[in-house]
């Protein structure tokens, strides 16, 4: 069964390796950081915390090494402590270089943004002029459309007036047609009445002629044939 001290040494070594890997990952994040400065400051704060935890664990391992009973184990652990310290110093050097690289990148980015800002100002000026020209063109187009719509409205009013006049003419013609229809019906009635009267007159003439002929025949009969 492993002694409690050996377990403590193993746990301490595992935590040192873990913090070392976390520091390396944060340093790589700093290399990849392109700003702003707030993001870089936040990453540096995390690196400082990890370095503090790493240093504490290395000191703890060094104390455990000094407490070893066997000289060989003691020297072995002290050698591991020395290796961890060298690795921490290497990480600190990489950290400083990463910060320098990141700050140079941020400075270059800010310069580029300033230059781009000048280009944006010129572009905005050009854009404003273009917008003004476009606005003028649109205004002219709208005025042309307004005039055309006014002409269309006027034409529509004239067409409507023509339709009203045509409708009035049709109504007048319809009234005249109704009047003529009444006159025609009255004429038809008069013609029918005249035809009936003519038939009656013809019948009366025929009867009068028949009576006249009968009277003549009667007179002739009395004179020529008195004995009959």
GROMACS .gro file of C-alpha atoms in nm:
model
  228
    1UNK     CA    1   0.000   0.000   0.000
    2UNK     CA    2   0.139   0.342  -0.098
    3UNK     CA    3   0.229   0.578   0.184
    4UNK     CA    4   0.013   0.893   0.225
    5UNK     CA    5   0.318   1.103   0.149
    6UNK     CA    6   0.369   0.926  -0.187
    7UNK     CA    7   0.002   0.987  -0.274
    8UNK     CA    8   0.042   1.354  -0.186
    9UNK     CA    9   0.353   1.374  -0.410
   10UNK     CA   10   0.166   1.210  -0.700
   11UNK     CA   11  -0.132   1.448  -0.664
   12UNK     CA   12   0.101   1.747  -0.643
   13UNK     CA   13   0.283   1.640  -0.962
   14UNK     CA   14  -0.049   1.591  -1.146
   15UNK     CA   15  -0.166   1.939  -1.049
   16UNK     CA   16   0.167   2.091  -1.158
   17UNK     CA   17   0.131   1.925  -1.499
   18UNK     CA   18  -0.230   2.043  -1.523
   19UNK     CA   19  -0.146   2.406  -1.438
   20UNK     CA   20   0.151   2.395  -1.677
   21UNK     CA   21  -0.075   2.286  -1.964
   22UNK     CA   22  -0.333   2.550  -1.876
   23UNK     CA   23  -0.061   2.821  -1.876
   24UNK     CA   24   0.061   2.705  -2.218
   25UNK     CA   25  -0.295   2.713  -2.355
   26UNK     CA   26  -0.348   3.069  -2.224
   27UNK     CA   27  -0.015   3.181  -2.373
   28UNK     CA   28  -0.127   3.044  -2.709
   29UNK     CA   29  -0.454   3.238  -2.671
   30UNK     CA   30  -0.248   3.553  -2.615
   31UNK     CA   31  -0.051   3.484  -2.934
   32UNK     CA   32  -0.377   3.445  -3.126
   33UNK     CA   33  -0.539   3.750  -2.965
   34UNK     CA   34  -0.595   4.038  -3.206
   35UNK     CA   35  -0.744   4.276  -2.952
   36UNK     CA   36  -0.886   4.475  -2.806
   37UNK     CA   37  -0.657   4.552  -2.513
   38UNK     CA   38  -0.933   4.455  -2.270
   39UNK     CA   39  -0.926   4.097  -2.402
   40UNK     CA   40  -0.547   4.085  -2.364
   41UNK     CA   41  -0.569   4.217  -2.008
   42UNK     CA   42  -0.825   3.951  -1.920
   43UNK     CA   43  -0.602   3.674  -2.060
   44UNK     CA   44  -0.300   3.808  -1.866
   45UNK     CA   45  -0.503   3.806  -1.545
   46UNK     CA   46  -0.585   3.439  -1.597
   47UNK     CA   47  -0.219   3.358  -1.670
   48UNK     CA   48  -0.109   3.529  -1.348
   49UNK     CA   49  -0.357   3.323  -1.149
   50UNK     CA   50  -0.236   2.999  -1.310
   51UNK     CA   51   0.131   3.093  -1.248
   52UNK     CA   52   0.051   3.162  -0.884
   53UNK     CA   53  -0.120   2.823  -0.847
   54UNK     CA   54   0.168   2.654  -1.032
   55UNK     CA   55   0.431   2.824  -0.813
   56UNK     CA   56   0.243   2.722  -0.500
   57UNK     CA   57   0.233   2.357  -0.612
   58UNK     CA   58   0.605   2.359  -0.699
   59UNK     CA   59   0.687   2.499  -0.356
   60UNK     CA   60   0.465   2.233  -0.201
   61UNK     CA   61   0.647   1.960  -0.396
   62UNK     CA   62   0.983   2.103  -0.289
   63UNK     CA   63   0.873   2.089   0.075
   64UNK     CA   64   0.762   1.728   0.028
   65UNK     CA   65   1.102   1.645  -0.123
   66UNK     CA   66   1.283   1.788   0.178
   67UNK     CA   67   1.066   1.576   0.406
   68UNK     CA   68   1.164   1.250   0.236
   69UNK     CA   69   1.348   1.001   0.457
   70UNK     CA   70   1.552   0.845   0.180
   71UNK     CA   71   1.818   1.061   0.026
   72UNK     CA   72   1.771   0.910  -0.318
   73UNK     CA   73   1.399   0.990  -0.323
   74UNK     CA   74   1.474   1.333  -0.187
   75UNK     CA   75   1.726   1.409  -0.464
   76UNK     CA   76   1.490   1.268  -0.726
   77UNK     CA   77   1.205   1.492  -0.615
   78UNK     CA   78   1.433   1.794  -0.590
   79UNK     CA   79   1.540   1.728  -0.949
   80UNK     CA   80   1.172   1.721  -1.053
   81UNK     CA   81   1.121   2.049  -0.866
   82UNK     CA   82   1.412   2.201  -1.053
   83UNK     CA   83   1.270   2.083  -1.385
   84UNK     CA   84   0.930   2.232  -1.301
   85UNK     CA   85   1.094   2.564  -1.209
   86UNK     CA   86   1.282   2.571  -1.540
   87UNK     CA   87   0.961   2.492  -1.724
   88UNK     CA   88   0.782   2.772  -1.538
   89UNK     CA   89   1.061   3.017  -1.629
   90UNK     CA   90   1.034   2.903  -1.992
   91UNK     CA   91   0.659   2.963  -1.979
   92UNK     CA   92   0.717   3.311  -1.834
   93UNK     CA   93   0.956   3.391  -2.121
   94UNK     CA   94   0.700   3.266  -2.373
   95UNK     CA   95   0.436   3.472  -2.194
   96UNK     CA   96   0.638   3.793  -2.230
   97UNK     CA   97   0.705   3.721  -2.599
   98UNK     CA   98   0.340   3.642  -2.662
   99UNK     CA   99   0.241   3.973  -2.499
  100UNK     CA  100   0.490   4.161  -2.713
  101UNK     CA  101   0.365   3.992  -3.029
  102UNK     CA  102   0.003   4.057  -2.935
  103UNK     CA  103   0.063   4.424  -2.854
  104UNK     CA  104   0.244   4.475  -3.187
  105UNK     CA  105  -0.050   4.310  -3.367
  106UNK     CA  106  -0.298   4.529  -3.180
  107UNK     CA  107  -0.097   4.843  -3.261
  108UNK     CA  108  -0.083   4.748  -3.628
  109UNK     CA  109  -0.455   4.678  -3.625
  110UNK     CA  110  -0.529   5.015  -3.467
  111UNK     CA  111  -0.312   5.190  -3.727
  112UNK     CA  112  -0.491   5.003  -4.003
  113UNK     CA  113  -0.825   5.103  -3.853
  114UNK     CA  114  -0.715   5.466  -3.842
  115UNK     CA  115  -0.616   5.448  -4.207
  116UNK     CA  116  -0.938   5.270  -4.283
  117UNK     CA  117  -1.119   5.540  -4.090
  118UNK     CA  118  -0.973   5.801  -4.326
  119UNK     CA  119  -1.082   5.590  -4.620
  120UNK     CA  120  -1.424   5.553  -4.461
  121UNK     CA  121  -1.451   5.931  -4.423
  122UNK     CA  122  -1.368   5.977  -4.789
  123UNK     CA  123  -1.603   5.697  -4.877
  124UNK     CA  124  -1.879   5.853  -4.666
  125UNK     CA  125  -1.824   6.186  -4.838
  126UNK     CA  126  -1.846   6.017  -5.177
  127UNK     CA  127  -2.149   5.824  -5.058
  128UNK     CA  128  -2.318   6.145  -4.940
  129UNK     CA  129  -2.254   6.309  -5.277
  130UNK     CA  130  -2.386   6.000  -5.452
  131UNK     CA  131  -2.691   5.996  -5.226
  132UNK     CA  132  -2.750   6.365  -5.296
  133UNK     CA  133  -2.729   6.301  -5.670
  134UNK     CA  134  -2.954   5.998  -5.638
  135UNK     CA  135  -3.200   6.198  -5.429
  136UNK     CA  136  -3.206   6.473  -5.692
  137UNK     CA  137  -3.264   6.215  -5.966
  138UNK     CA  138  -3.540   6.052  -5.765
  139UNK     CA  139  -3.701   6.392  -5.700
  140UNK     CA  140  -3.698   6.471  -6.070
  141UNK     CA  141  -3.844   6.129  -6.148
  142UNK     CA  142  -4.118   6.180  -5.889
  143UNK     CA  143  -4.199   6.523  -6.033
  144UNK     CA  144  -4.219   6.370  -6.380
  145UNK     CA  145  -4.445   6.095  -6.248
  146UNK     CA  146  -4.658   6.358  -6.072
  147UNK     CA  147  -4.697   6.556  -6.394
  148UNK     CA  148  -4.783   6.242  -6.586
  149UNK     CA  149  -5.039   6.143  -6.322
  150UNK     CA  150  -5.188   6.493  -6.338
  151UNK     CA  151  -5.223   6.459  -6.715
  152UNK     CA  152  -5.380   6.117  -6.670
  153UNK     CA  153  -5.625   6.259  -6.416
  154UNK     CA  154  -5.713   6.543  -6.652
  155UNK     CA  155  -5.765   6.298  -6.937
  156UNK     CA  156  -5.976   6.081  -6.709
  157UNK     CA  157  -6.188   6.382  -6.615
  158UNK     CA  158  -6.234   6.470  -6.983
  159UNK     CA  159  -6.326   6.110  -7.062
  160UNK     CA  160  -6.570   6.111  -6.769
  161UNK     CA  161  -6.725   6.436  -6.894
  162UNK     CA  162  -6.756   6.284  -7.241
  163UNK     CA  163  -6.924   5.979  -7.092
  164UNK     CA  164  -7.159   6.204  -6.895
  165UNK     CA  165  -7.245   6.399  -7.210
  166UNK     CA  166  -7.292   6.077  -7.405
  167UNK     CA  167  -7.512   5.941  -7.129
  168UNK     CA  168  -7.718   6.261  -7.132
  169UNK     CA  169  -7.751   6.237  -7.511
  170UNK     CA  170  -7.860   5.876  -7.483
  171UNK     CA  171  -8.115   5.971  -7.217
  172UNK     CA  172  -8.247   6.252  -7.437
  173UNK     CA  173  -8.266   6.015  -7.734
  174UNK     CA  174  -8.445   5.764  -7.515
  175UNK     CA  175  -8.697   6.030  -7.412
  176UNK     CA  176  -8.747   6.125  -7.775
  177UNK     CA  177  -8.785   5.762  -7.864
  178UNK     CA  178  -9.047   5.723  -7.592
  179UNK     CA  179  -9.227   6.032  -7.725
  180UNK     CA  180  -9.209   5.901  -8.080
  181UNK     CA  181  -9.327   5.562  -7.960
  182UNK     CA  182  -9.631   5.729  -7.799
  183UNK     CA  183  -9.698   5.922  -8.118
  184UNK     CA  184  -9.666   5.605  -8.326
  185UNK     CA  185  -9.902   5.421  -8.095
  186UNK     CA  186 -10.148   5.712  -8.117
  187UNK     CA  187 -10.118   5.712  -8.497
  188UNK     CA  188 -10.171   5.337  -8.501
  189UNK     CA  189 -10.485   5.379  -8.295
  190UNK     CA  190 -10.608   5.658  -8.524
  191UNK     CA  191 -10.537   5.447  -8.833
  192UNK     CA  192 -10.717   5.153  -8.681
  193UNK     CA  193 -11.009   5.379  -8.592
  194UNK     CA  194 -11.005   5.531  -8.943
  195UNK     CA  195 -11.004   5.188  -9.100
  196UNK     CA  196 -11.299   5.086  -8.890
  197UNK     CA  197 -11.484   5.407  -8.981
  198UNK     CA  198 -11.401   5.357  -9.349
  199UNK     CA  199 -11.541   5.005  -9.329
  200UNK     CA  200 -11.853   5.141  -9.162
  201UNK     CA  201 -11.888   5.416  -9.427
  202UNK     CA  202 -11.850   5.159  -9.705
  203UNK     CA  203 -12.115   4.943  -9.546
  204UNK     CA  204 -12.349   5.241  -9.509
  205UNK     CA  205 -12.286   5.345  -9.872
  206UNK     CA  206 -12.348   4.987  -9.981
  207UNK     CA  207 -12.674   4.976  -9.786
  208UNK     CA  208 -12.779   5.317  -9.918
  209UNK     CA  209 -12.698   5.207 -10.274
  210UNK     CA  210 -12.889   4.884 -10.222
  211UNK     CA  211 -13.183   5.082 -10.085
  212UNK     CA  212 -13.162   5.323 -10.377
  213UNK     CA  213 -13.156   5.037 -10.627
  214UNK     CA  214 -13.443   4.868 -10.452
  215UNK     CA  215 -13.643   5.191 -10.463
  216UNK     CA  216 -13.567   5.239 -10.835
  217UNK     CA  217 -13.663   4.881 -10.909
  218UNK     CA  218 -13.984   4.923 -10.712
  219UNK     CA  219 -14.077   5.242 -10.902
  220UNK     CA  220 -13.998   5.077 -11.238
  221UNK     CA  221 -14.202   4.779 -11.142
  222UNK     CA  222 -14.505   4.990 -11.055
  223UNK     CA  223 -14.482   5.186 -11.377
  224UNK     CA  224 -14.401   4.910 -11.616
  225UNK     CA  225 -14.598   4.634 -11.457
  226UNK     CA  226 -14.887   4.795 -11.273
  227UNK     CA  227 -15.085   4.475 -11.284
  228UNK     CA  228 -14.829   4.284 -11.089
   0.00000   0.00000   0.00000
